[in-house]
mmCIF file of C-alpha atoms in Angstrom:
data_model
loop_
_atom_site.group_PDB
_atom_site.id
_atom_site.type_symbol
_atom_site.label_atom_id
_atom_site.label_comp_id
_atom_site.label_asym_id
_atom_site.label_seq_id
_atom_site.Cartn_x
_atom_site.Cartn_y
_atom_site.Cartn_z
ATOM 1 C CA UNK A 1 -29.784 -42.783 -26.174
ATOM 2 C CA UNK A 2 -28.742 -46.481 -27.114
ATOM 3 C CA UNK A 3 -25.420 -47.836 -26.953
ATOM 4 C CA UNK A 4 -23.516 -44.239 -25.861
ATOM 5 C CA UNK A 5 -26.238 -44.090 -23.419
ATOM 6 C CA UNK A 6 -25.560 -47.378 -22.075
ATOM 7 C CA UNK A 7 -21.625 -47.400 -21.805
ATOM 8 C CA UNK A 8 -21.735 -43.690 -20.200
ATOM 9 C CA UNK A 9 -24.146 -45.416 -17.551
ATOM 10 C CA UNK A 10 -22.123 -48.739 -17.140
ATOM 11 C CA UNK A 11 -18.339 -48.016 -17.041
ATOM 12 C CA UNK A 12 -18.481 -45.224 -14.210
ATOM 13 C CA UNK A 13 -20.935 -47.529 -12.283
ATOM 14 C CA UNK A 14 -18.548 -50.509 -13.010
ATOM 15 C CA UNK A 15 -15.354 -48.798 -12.192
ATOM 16 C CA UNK A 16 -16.646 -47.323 -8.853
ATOM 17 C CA UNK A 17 -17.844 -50.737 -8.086
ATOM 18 C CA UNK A 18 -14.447 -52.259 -8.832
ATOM 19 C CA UNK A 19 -12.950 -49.398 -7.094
ATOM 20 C CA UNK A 20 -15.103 -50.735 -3.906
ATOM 21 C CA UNK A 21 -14.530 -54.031 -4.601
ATOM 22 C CA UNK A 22 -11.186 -53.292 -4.024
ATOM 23 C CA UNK A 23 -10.968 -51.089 -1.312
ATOM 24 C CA UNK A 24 -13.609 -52.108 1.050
ATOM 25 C CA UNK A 25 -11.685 -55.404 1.918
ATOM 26 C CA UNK A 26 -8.436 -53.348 2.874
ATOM 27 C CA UNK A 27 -10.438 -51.183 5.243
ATOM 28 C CA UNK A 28 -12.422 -53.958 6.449
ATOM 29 C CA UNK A 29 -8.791 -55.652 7.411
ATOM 30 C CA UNK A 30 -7.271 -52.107 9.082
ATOM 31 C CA UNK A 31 -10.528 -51.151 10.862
ATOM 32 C CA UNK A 32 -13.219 -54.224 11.266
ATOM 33 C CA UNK A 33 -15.636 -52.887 13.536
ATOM 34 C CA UNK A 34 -15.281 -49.723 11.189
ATOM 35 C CA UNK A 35 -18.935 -48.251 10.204
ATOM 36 C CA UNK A 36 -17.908 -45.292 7.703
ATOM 37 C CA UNK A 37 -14.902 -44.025 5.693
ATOM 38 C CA UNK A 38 -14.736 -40.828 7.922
ATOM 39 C CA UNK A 39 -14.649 -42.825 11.209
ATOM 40 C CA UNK A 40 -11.486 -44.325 9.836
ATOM 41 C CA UNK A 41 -10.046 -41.364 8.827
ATOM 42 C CA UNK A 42 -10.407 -40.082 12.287
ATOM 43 C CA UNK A 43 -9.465 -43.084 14.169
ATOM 44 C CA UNK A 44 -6.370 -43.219 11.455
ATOM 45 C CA UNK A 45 -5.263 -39.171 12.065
ATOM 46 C CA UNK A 46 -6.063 -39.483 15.492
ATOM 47 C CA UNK A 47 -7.145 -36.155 17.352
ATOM 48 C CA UNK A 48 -5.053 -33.578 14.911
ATOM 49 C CA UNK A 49 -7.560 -34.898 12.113
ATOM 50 C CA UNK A 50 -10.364 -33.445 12.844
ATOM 51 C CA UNK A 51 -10.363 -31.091 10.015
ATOM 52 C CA UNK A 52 -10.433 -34.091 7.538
ATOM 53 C CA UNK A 53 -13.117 -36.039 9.322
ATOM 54 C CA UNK A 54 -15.074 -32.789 9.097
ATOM 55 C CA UNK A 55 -14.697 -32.650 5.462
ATOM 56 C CA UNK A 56 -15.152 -36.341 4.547
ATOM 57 C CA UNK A 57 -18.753 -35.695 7.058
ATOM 58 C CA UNK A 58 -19.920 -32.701 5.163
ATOM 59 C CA UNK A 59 -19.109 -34.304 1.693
ATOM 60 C CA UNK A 60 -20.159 -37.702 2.082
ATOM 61 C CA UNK A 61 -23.722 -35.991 3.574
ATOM 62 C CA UNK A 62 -23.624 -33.373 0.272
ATOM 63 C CA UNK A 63 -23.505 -36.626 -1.818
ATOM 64 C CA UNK A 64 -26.142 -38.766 -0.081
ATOM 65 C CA UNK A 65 -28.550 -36.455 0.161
ATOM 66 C CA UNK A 66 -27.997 -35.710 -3.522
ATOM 67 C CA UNK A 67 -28.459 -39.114 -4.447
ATOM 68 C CA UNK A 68 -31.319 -39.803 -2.251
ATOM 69 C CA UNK A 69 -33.092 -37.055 -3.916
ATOM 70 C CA UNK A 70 -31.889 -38.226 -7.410
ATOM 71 C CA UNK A 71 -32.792 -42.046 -7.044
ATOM 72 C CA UNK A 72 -36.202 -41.562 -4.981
ATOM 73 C CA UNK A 73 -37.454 -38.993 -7.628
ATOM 74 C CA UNK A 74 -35.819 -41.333 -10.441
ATOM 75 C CA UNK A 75 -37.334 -44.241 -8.550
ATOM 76 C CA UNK A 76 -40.444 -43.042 -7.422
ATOM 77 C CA UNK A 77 -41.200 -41.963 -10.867
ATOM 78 C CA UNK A 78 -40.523 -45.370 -12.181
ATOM 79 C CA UNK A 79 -42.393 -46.992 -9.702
ATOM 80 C CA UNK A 80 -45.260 -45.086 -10.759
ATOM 81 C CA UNK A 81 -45.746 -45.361 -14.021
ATOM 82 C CA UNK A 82 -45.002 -49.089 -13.779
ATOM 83 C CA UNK A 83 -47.108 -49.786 -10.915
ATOM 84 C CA UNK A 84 -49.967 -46.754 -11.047
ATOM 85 C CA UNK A 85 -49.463 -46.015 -7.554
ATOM 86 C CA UNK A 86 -49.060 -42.003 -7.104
ATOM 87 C CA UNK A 87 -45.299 -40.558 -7.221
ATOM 88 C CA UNK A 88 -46.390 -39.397 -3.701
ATOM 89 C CA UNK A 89 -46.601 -42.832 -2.076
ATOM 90 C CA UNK A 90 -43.357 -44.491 -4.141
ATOM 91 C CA UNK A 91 -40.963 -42.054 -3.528
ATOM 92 C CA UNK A 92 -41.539 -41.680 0.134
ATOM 93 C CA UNK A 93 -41.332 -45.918 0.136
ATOM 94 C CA UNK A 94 -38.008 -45.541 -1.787
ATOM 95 C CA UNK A 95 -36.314 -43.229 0.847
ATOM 96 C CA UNK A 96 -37.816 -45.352 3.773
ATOM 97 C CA UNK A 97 -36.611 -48.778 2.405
ATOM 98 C CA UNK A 98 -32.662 -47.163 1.578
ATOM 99 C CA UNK A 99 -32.830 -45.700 5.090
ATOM 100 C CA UNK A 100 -33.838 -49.006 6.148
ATOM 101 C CA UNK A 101 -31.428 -50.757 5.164
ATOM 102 C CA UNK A 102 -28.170 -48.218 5.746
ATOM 103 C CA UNK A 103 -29.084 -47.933 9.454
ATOM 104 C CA UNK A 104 -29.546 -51.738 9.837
ATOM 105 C CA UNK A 105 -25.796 -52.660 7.865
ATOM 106 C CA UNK A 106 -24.368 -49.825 7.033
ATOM 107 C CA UNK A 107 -21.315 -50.126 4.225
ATOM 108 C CA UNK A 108 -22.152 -53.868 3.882
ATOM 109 C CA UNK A 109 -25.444 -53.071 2.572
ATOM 110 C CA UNK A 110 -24.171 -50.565 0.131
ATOM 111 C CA UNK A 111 -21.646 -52.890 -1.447
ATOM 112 C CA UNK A 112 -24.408 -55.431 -1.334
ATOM 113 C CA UNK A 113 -27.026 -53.285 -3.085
ATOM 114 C CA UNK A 114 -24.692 -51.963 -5.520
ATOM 115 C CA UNK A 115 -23.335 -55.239 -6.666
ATOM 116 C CA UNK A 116 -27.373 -56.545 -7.137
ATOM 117 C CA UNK A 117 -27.719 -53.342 -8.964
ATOM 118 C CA UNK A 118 -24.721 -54.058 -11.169
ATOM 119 C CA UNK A 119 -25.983 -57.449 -11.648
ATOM 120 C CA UNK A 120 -29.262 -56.186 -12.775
ATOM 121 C CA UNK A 121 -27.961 -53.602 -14.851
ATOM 122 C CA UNK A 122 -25.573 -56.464 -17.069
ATOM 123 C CA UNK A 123 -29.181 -59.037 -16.962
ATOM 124 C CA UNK A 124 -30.595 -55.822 -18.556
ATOM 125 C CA UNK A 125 -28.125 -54.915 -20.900
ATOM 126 C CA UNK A 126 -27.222 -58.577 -21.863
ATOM 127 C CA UNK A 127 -30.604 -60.413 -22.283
ATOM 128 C CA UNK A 128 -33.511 -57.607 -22.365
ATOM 129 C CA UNK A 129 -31.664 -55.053 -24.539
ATOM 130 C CA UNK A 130 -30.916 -57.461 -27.219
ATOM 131 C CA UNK A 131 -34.415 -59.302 -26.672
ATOM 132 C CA UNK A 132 -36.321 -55.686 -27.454
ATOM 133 C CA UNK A 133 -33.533 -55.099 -30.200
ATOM 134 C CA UNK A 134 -34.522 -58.690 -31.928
ATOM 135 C CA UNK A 135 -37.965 -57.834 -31.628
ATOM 136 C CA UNK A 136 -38.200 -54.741 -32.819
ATOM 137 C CA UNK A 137 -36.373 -55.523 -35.855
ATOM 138 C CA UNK A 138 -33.601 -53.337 -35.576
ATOM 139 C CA UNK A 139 -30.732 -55.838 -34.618
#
């Protein structure tokens, strides 16, 4: 709902991505070949860690599968009305492209997709909100 809509969307998104920004390079540095936060938490606690790679596993999969579900119905839907093709073919594209491209890159991919998305999202907010604003009459 406007502007509280918009910075309860934007600063979580933007911190996590600075968050990642952040991070990402310091693992990248400690563990290079790394693929996943939980493989360096193994490699890093060694064989007594188990119990935390276990955790990170079943939480990280808890979230992604969450998301998935979120974005291709959120996505799919979207895709839908814009295009006209049925929910039934966009959603199932949306899971195939994200698998896609986490098998093929992995983390990489994800930082790269959610900076593009963050990039979109400030295009959005500072050319295309104002630009409907302006001509709608209410700015």
């Amino acid at each position: 709902d406007g502007f509280p809509g918009i910075f309860w969307f934007i600063v979580p998104y933007a911190l996590s991505l600075l968050c990642s920004i952040i991070i990402v390079p310091l693992l990248l540095k400690r563990h290079p070949n790394g693929f996943t936060f939980a493989e360096f938490v193994s490699r890093r606690l060694g064989p007594s860690g188990w119990h935390g790679h276990l955790s990170l596993l079943f939480i990280n999969y808890a979230w992604m599968v969450l998301a998935v579900i979120f974005n291709c119905v959120a996505g799919g839907l979207l895709l839908s009305t814009i295009s006209g093709v049925d929910f039934s073919i966009t959603a199932p594209a949306m899971v195939l492209i994200a698998l896609a491209y986490s098998i093929l890159s992995g983390l990489r991919a994800s930082v790269v997709t959610a900076l593009i998305q963050m990039a979109v999202i400030i295009i959005v907010v500072v050319v295309f909100v104002p630009w409907t604003l302006s001509a709608t009459g209410d700015l």
